[in-house]
Amino acid sequence: MPVAIITGASKGLGRALAAALAGRGWDLVVDARSAGPLEEAARELRAAGRGAGRGAARVVALPGDVADAGHRAALVAAAGELGGLDLLVNNASALGAEPLVRLADHPLDGLRTALEVNVVAPLGLVQEALPLLLMSSYLPSYEEFAVRAERTFRDGGNGNGEAYDSHPCTKNARNAGSSDSSPYIGTGGMILNISSDAAVEACPTWGGYGAAKAALDQQSAVLAAEEPGLRVWWVDPGDMRTDLYAAAVPDDDTSARPLPETVVPALLRLLDGAAASGRYTAASVAATTGGVSAR
């Protein structure tokens, strides 16, 4: 069975995506800072596998802080014990200030925390997990998926109608960057980094968090160029009703915001469609790809 690591999986988008993968038969390594909610989520995830008629999913729940190198090593070691690693989801996040404040008032220690959790920790996990990800055989071959991926994700998921070139600085990775070649699809594992519209828009009070997510976006883009054997996606999930948003803007009415579960089908479409590395918005993927095929 394929194996995924999902950080920040005790609630919100991380928990919703984990439940969907468990229902498809994936084995999971999940983390969160609080042990109680994480174990509750793990029980739900195991049941999701049984409910889909696939037997209980193997779920390893490891509470801890992704900013801790020892915890990151433990997550990857657990994946190795499950048989390998096919998908790494960097979903855990920190705002830097709760509630959000203008940059003039932003605590610098909070910004350091946001950068540590949103940028440094994901890279640390990638570095730890890279050997397992490169050995993944989740996709049988580049040739089988390249044509389908080019057709399905021609606009790169960014809504601008232009193909995403994940290798503008290189010319020797399967002719990446040439106008007559299909987008390169790695045959190894997959990395999904959860970004935000705050990474690309100048939203008052979102400067610290947005700066951290913008750094994550750039880090993801360079990783995609440096590791053509992987698929690297950095995705803006759009508005969601989450505890993170409630902490960011506690006076805002969140009742009309979509639940995280509504974003999961778009993330699964990236997986099922063998999307090329790039930045996507959940809304554009949902509008582009049509139905989700079970794997």
Short mmCIF file of C-alpha atoms in Angstrom, two decimals:
data_model
loop_
_atom_site.label_atom_id
_atom_site.label_comp_id
_atom_site.label_asym_id
_atom_site.label_seq_id
_atom_site.Cartn_x
_atom_site.Cartn_y
_atom_site.Cartn_z
CA MET A 1 0.00 0.00 0.00
CA PRO A 2 1.21 3.56 -0.61
CA VAL A 3 2.44 5.53 2.39
CA ALA A 4 2.00 9.21 3.23
CA ILE A 5 3.29 11.52 5.95
CA ILE A 6 0.85 14.31 6.79
CA THR A 7 1.77 17.00 9.29
CA GLY A 8 -0.85 18.94 11.18
CA ALA A 9 -3.29 16.05 10.78
CA SER A 10 -5.32 16.26 13.98
CA LYS A 11 -7.85 18.69 12.47
CA GLY A 12 -8.66 20.86 9.48
CA LEU A 13 -7.32 20.15 6.02
CA GLY A 14 -4.67 17.70 7.24
CA ARG A 15 -7.23 15.49 8.92
CA ALA A 16 -9.64 15.69 5.98
CA LEU A 17 -6.97 14.70 3.46
CA ALA A 18 -5.73 11.91 5.70
CA ALA A 19 -9.26 10.51 5.96
CA ALA A 20 -9.63 10.51 2.18
CA LEU A 21 -6.32 8.71 1.69
CA ALA A 22 -7.12 6.17 4.42
CA GLY A 23 -10.38 5.43 2.60
CA ARG A 24 -8.33 4.69 -0.50
CA GLY A 25 -6.14 2.21 1.35
CA TRP A 26 -3.13 4.40 2.10
CA ASP A 27 -1.00 3.80 5.18
CA LEU A 28 -0.33 6.99 7.11
CA VAL A 29 2.11 8.65 9.45
CA VAL A 30 0.40 11.65 11.03
CA ASP A 31 1.53 14.30 13.46
CA ALA A 32 0.22 17.21 15.50
CA ARG A 33 1.41 19.08 18.55
CA SER A 34 -1.37 17.81 20.85
CA ALA A 35 -1.41 14.09 21.60
CA GLY A 36 -5.11 13.77 22.53
CA PRO A 37 -6.66 15.23 19.36
CA LEU A 38 -4.08 13.39 17.25
CA GLU A 39 -4.95 10.00 18.72
CA GLU A 40 -8.65 10.73 18.23
CA ALA A 41 -7.92 11.53 14.59
CA ALA A 42 -5.87 8.33 14.23
CA ARG A 43 -8.80 6.22 15.43
CA GLU A 44 -11.03 7.94 12.85
CA LEU A 45 -8.47 7.31 10.12
CA ARG A 46 -8.21 3.62 10.91
CA ALA A 47 -11.98 3.38 10.81
CA ALA A 48 -12.05 5.18 7.44
CA GLY A 49 -10.14 2.29 5.90
CA ARG A 50 -12.54 -0.25 7.33
CA GLY A 51 -15.54 1.78 6.21
CA ALA A 52 -14.28 1.68 2.63
CA GLY A 53 -14.05 -2.11 2.80
CA ARG A 54 -10.26 -2.09 2.60
CA GLY A 55 -9.49 -3.16 6.15
CA ALA A 56 -8.13 -0.86 8.83
CA ALA A 57 -5.53 1.56 7.53
CA ARG A 58 -2.18 1.36 9.25
CA VAL A 59 -1.86 4.72 11.00
CA VAL A 60 1.13 5.79 13.07
CA ALA A 61 0.35 8.86 15.16
CA LEU A 62 3.38 10.74 16.50
CA PRO A 63 2.68 13.88 18.52
CA GLY A 64 5.38 16.52 18.34
CA ASP A 65 6.61 19.75 16.82
CA VAL A 66 7.75 19.74 13.20
CA ALA A 67 10.31 22.37 14.15
CA ASP A 68 12.12 19.66 16.14
CA ALA A 69 14.64 17.74 14.04
CA GLY A 70 14.30 14.61 16.17
CA HIS A 71 10.55 14.56 15.62
CA ARG A 72 11.00 14.92 11.87
CA ALA A 73 13.43 12.00 11.86
CA ALA A 74 10.91 9.91 13.80
CA LEU A 75 8.17 10.65 11.24
CA VAL A 76 10.34 9.49 8.35
CA ALA A 77 11.56 6.44 10.27
CA ALA A 78 7.94 5.45 10.90
CA ALA A 79 7.18 5.73 7.19
CA GLY A 80 10.16 3.53 6.43
CA GLU A 81 8.80 0.89 8.81
CA LEU A 82 5.50 0.97 6.92
CA GLY A 83 7.36 0.18 3.71
CA GLY A 84 8.55 3.49 2.28
CA LEU A 85 7.18 6.92 1.44
CA ASP A 86 5.17 8.02 -1.59
CA LEU A 87 3.67 11.34 -0.47
CA LEU A 88 4.88 14.00 1.97
CA VAL A 89 2.29 16.63 2.94
CA ASN A 90 3.67 19.69 4.70
CA ASN A 91 0.44 21.02 6.17
CA ALA A 92 1.42 22.09 9.70
CA SER A 93 1.48 25.86 9.95
CA ALA A 94 2.04 28.78 12.32
CA LEU A 95 0.62 32.29 12.02
CA GLY A 96 3.36 34.15 13.89
CA ALA A 97 0.82 36.33 15.70
CA GLU A 98 -2.62 35.48 17.08
CA PRO A 99 -4.64 37.46 16.23
CA LEU A 100 -2.83 38.83 13.20
CA VAL A 101 -1.39 42.33 13.46
CA ARG A 102 0.10 44.92 11.13
CA LEU A 103 3.77 44.58 10.33
CA ALA A 104 4.55 47.66 12.43
CA ASP A 105 3.37 45.72 15.47
CA HIS A 106 4.39 42.19 14.47
CA PRO A 107 6.48 40.42 17.14
CA LEU A 108 9.79 39.41 15.64
CA ASP A 109 9.91 36.24 17.67
CA GLY A 110 6.53 35.34 16.18
CA LEU A 111 7.88 35.90 12.68
CA ARG A 112 10.82 33.64 13.47
CA THR A 113 8.37 30.96 14.61
CA ALA A 114 6.32 31.32 11.43
CA LEU A 115 9.43 30.95 9.30
CA GLU A 116 10.65 27.97 11.35
CA VAL A 117 7.36 26.08 11.08
CA ASN A 118 6.27 27.12 7.57
CA VAL A 119 9.64 27.12 5.77
CA VAL A 120 12.49 25.53 7.70
CA ALA A 121 10.55 22.52 9.00
CA PRO A 122 9.16 21.52 5.58
CA LEU A 123 12.65 21.63 4.10
CA GLY A 124 13.97 19.62 7.03
CA LEU A 125 11.33 16.97 6.41
CA VAL A 126 12.12 16.90 2.71
CA GLN A 127 15.82 16.47 3.42
CA GLU A 128 15.08 13.63 5.85
CA ALA A 129 12.57 11.95 3.53
CA LEU A 130 14.34 12.42 0.20
CA PRO A 131 15.92 8.95 -0.03
CA LEU A 132 12.54 7.26 0.52
CA LEU A 133 10.70 9.61 -1.83
CA LEU A 134 13.18 8.99 -4.63
CA MET A 135 12.62 5.24 -4.28
CA SER A 136 8.84 5.54 -4.54
CA SER A 137 7.23 3.60 -7.37
CA TYR A 138 3.72 4.99 -6.93
CA LEU A 139 3.70 5.99 -10.60
CA PRO A 140 4.69 3.08 -12.85
CA SER A 141 6.42 5.24 -15.47
CA TYR A 142 6.86 8.73 -16.81
CA GLU A 143 5.65 7.72 -20.26
CA GLU A 144 2.27 6.44 -19.07
CA PHE A 145 1.31 9.65 -17.32
CA ALA A 146 2.98 12.47 -19.25
CA VAL A 147 0.36 12.78 -21.98
CA ARG A 148 -2.55 12.65 -19.55
CA ALA A 149 -0.91 15.19 -17.27
CA GLU A 150 -0.20 17.58 -20.13
CA ARG A 151 -3.81 17.42 -21.28
CA THR A 152 -5.35 17.73 -17.82
CA PHE A 153 -3.06 20.35 -16.31
CA ARG A 154 -1.99 22.35 -19.35
CA ASP A 155 -2.45 25.65 -17.55
CA GLY A 156 -0.36 24.53 -14.57
CA GLY A 157 -3.28 25.07 -12.27
CA ASN A 158 -2.53 28.76 -11.88
CA GLY A 159 -5.39 30.00 -14.00
CA ASN A 160 -3.25 32.03 -16.39
CA GLY A 161 -3.53 29.63 -19.32
CA GLU A 162 0.24 29.16 -19.60
CA ALA A 163 2.12 25.92 -19.02
CA TYR A 164 4.17 25.91 -15.83
CA ASP A 165 7.88 25.50 -16.51
CA SER A 166 9.37 23.93 -13.42
CA HIS A 167 12.89 24.02 -14.87
CA PRO A 168 13.55 27.54 -16.24
CA CYS A 169 17.17 27.34 -15.08
CA THR A 170 17.94 23.87 -16.46
CA LYS A 171 17.89 22.49 -19.96
CA ASN A 172 18.98 18.90 -19.51
CA ALA A 173 16.14 17.24 -17.57
CA ARG A 174 14.16 15.45 -20.28
CA ASN A 175 14.30 18.66 -22.33
CA ALA A 176 12.46 20.50 -19.55
CA GLY A 177 11.75 24.05 -20.56
CA SER A 178 11.64 23.39 -24.30
CA SER A 179 8.44 24.48 -26.01
CA ASP A 180 7.87 21.14 -27.76
CA SER A 181 8.19 18.88 -24.73
CA SER A 182 5.60 17.65 -22.27
CA PRO A 183 5.90 18.87 -18.67
CA TYR A 184 8.27 16.61 -16.79
CA ILE A 185 6.50 14.26 -14.39
CA GLY A 186 8.74 12.64 -11.81
CA THR A 187 8.44 8.89 -11.40
CA GLY A 188 9.38 9.02 -7.74
CA GLY A 189 7.38 10.37 -4.83
CA MET A 190 5.28 13.47 -4.34
CA ILE A 191 5.54 16.49 -2.06
CA LEU A 192 2.49 18.63 -1.31
CA ASN A 193 3.19 21.93 0.43
CA ILE A 194 0.13 23.83 1.63
CA SER A 195 0.48 27.49 0.70
CA SER A 196 -1.92 30.45 0.92
CA ASP A 197 -3.23 33.35 -1.11
CA ALA A 198 -1.37 35.50 1.44
CA ALA A 199 1.84 34.34 -0.28
CA VAL A 200 0.99 36.27 -3.45
CA GLU A 201 -1.40 39.02 -2.30
CA ALA A 202 -0.70 42.09 -0.15
CA CYS A 203 -3.27 41.48 2.57
CA PRO A 204 -3.09 43.86 5.56
CA THR A 205 -2.16 42.05 8.82
CA TRP A 206 -1.18 38.92 6.90
CA GLY A 207 2.37 40.15 6.23
CA GLY A 208 4.28 37.85 8.56
CA TYR A 209 2.36 34.71 7.68
CA GLY A 210 2.29 35.69 4.00
CA ALA A 211 6.05 36.24 3.94
CA ALA A 212 6.58 32.75 5.36
CA LYS A 213 4.24 31.18 2.80
CA ALA A 214 5.88 33.15 -0.02
CA ALA A 215 9.22 31.72 1.09
CA LEU A 216 7.66 28.24 1.08
CA ASP A 217 6.45 28.83 -2.49
CA GLN A 218 9.91 29.84 -3.70
CA GLN A 219 11.54 26.98 -1.83
CA SER A 220 9.08 24.57 -3.47
CA ALA A 221 9.80 25.97 -6.94
CA VAL A 222 13.55 25.55 -6.52
CA LEU A 223 13.08 22.05 -5.12
CA ALA A 224 11.02 21.13 -8.19
CA ALA A 225 13.88 22.33 -10.41
CA GLU A 226 16.55 20.55 -8.41
CA GLU A 227 14.67 17.25 -8.01
CA PRO A 228 13.06 16.41 -11.37
CA GLY A 229 12.50 12.83 -10.18
CA LEU A 230 9.84 14.12 -7.77
CA ARG A 231 6.58 15.93 -8.24
CA VAL A 232 6.37 19.01 -6.03
CA TRP A 233 3.08 20.86 -5.64
CA TRP A 234 2.51 24.00 -3.63
CA VAL A 235 -1.18 24.63 -3.33
CA ASP A 236 -3.34 27.53 -2.18
CA PRO A 237 -6.40 25.78 -0.73
CA GLY A 238 -8.49 28.97 -0.68
CA ASP A 239 -10.82 30.12 2.08
CA MET A 240 -11.59 27.50 4.69
CA ARG A 241 -13.33 27.32 8.05
CA THR A 242 -10.42 26.29 10.25
CA ASP A 243 -9.11 26.91 13.74
CA LEU A 244 -6.09 28.61 12.16
CA TYR A 245 -8.26 31.21 10.48
CA ALA A 246 -10.32 31.69 13.64
CA ALA A 247 -7.13 32.38 15.57
CA ALA A 248 -5.93 34.77 12.86
CA VAL A 249 -9.14 36.81 12.67
CA PRO A 250 -11.19 35.93 15.78
CA ASP A 251 -13.84 38.62 15.18
CA ASP A 252 -14.69 37.40 11.68
CA ASP A 253 -17.81 35.34 11.06
CA THR A 254 -16.55 32.06 9.60
CA SER A 255 -19.92 30.36 9.18
CA ALA A 256 -20.00 30.97 5.41
CA ARG A 257 -16.46 29.75 4.78
CA PRO A 258 -16.14 26.29 3.17
CA LEU A 259 -15.13 23.33 5.29
CA PRO A 260 -11.68 21.82 4.64
CA GLU A 261 -13.32 18.66 3.28
CA THR A 262 -14.44 20.65 0.22
CA VAL A 263 -10.79 21.21 -0.77
CA VAL A 264 -9.75 17.56 -0.63
CA PRO A 265 -11.13 16.55 -4.07
CA ALA A 266 -8.85 19.09 -5.75
CA LEU A 267 -5.82 17.70 -3.92
CA LEU A 268 -6.78 14.19 -4.97
CA ARG A 269 -7.04 15.35 -8.57
CA LEU A 270 -3.42 16.45 -8.47
CA LEU A 271 -2.54 12.96 -7.31
CA ASP A 272 -4.78 11.12 -9.76
CA GLY A 273 -3.92 13.36 -12.69
CA ALA A 274 -0.16 13.02 -12.22
CA ALA A 275 0.13 16.80 -12.25
CA ALA A 276 3.39 18.44 -13.15
CA SER A 277 5.29 20.23 -10.42
CA GLY A 278 3.96 23.73 -9.86
CA ARG A 279 1.84 26.16 -7.91
CA TYR A 280 -1.88 25.42 -7.97
CA THR A 281 -5.01 26.83 -6.44
CA ALA A 282 -7.63 24.36 -5.33
CA ALA A 283 -10.27 26.34 -7.20
CA SER A 284 -8.40 26.18 -10.52
CA VAL A 285 -7.75 22.44 -10.18
CA ALA A 286 -11.41 21.79 -9.44
CA ALA A 287 -12.42 23.80 -12.50
CA THR A 288 -9.84 22.19 -14.80
CA THR A 289 -9.81 18.48 -14.18
CA GLY A 290 -13.36 17.15 -14.00
CA GLY A 291 -14.02 14.01 -11.99
CA VAL A 292 -11.67 12.27 -9.61
CA SER A 293 -10.68 8.74 -10.54
CA ALA A 294 -10.12 6.36 -7.65
CA ARG A 295 -6.69 4.81 -7.40
#
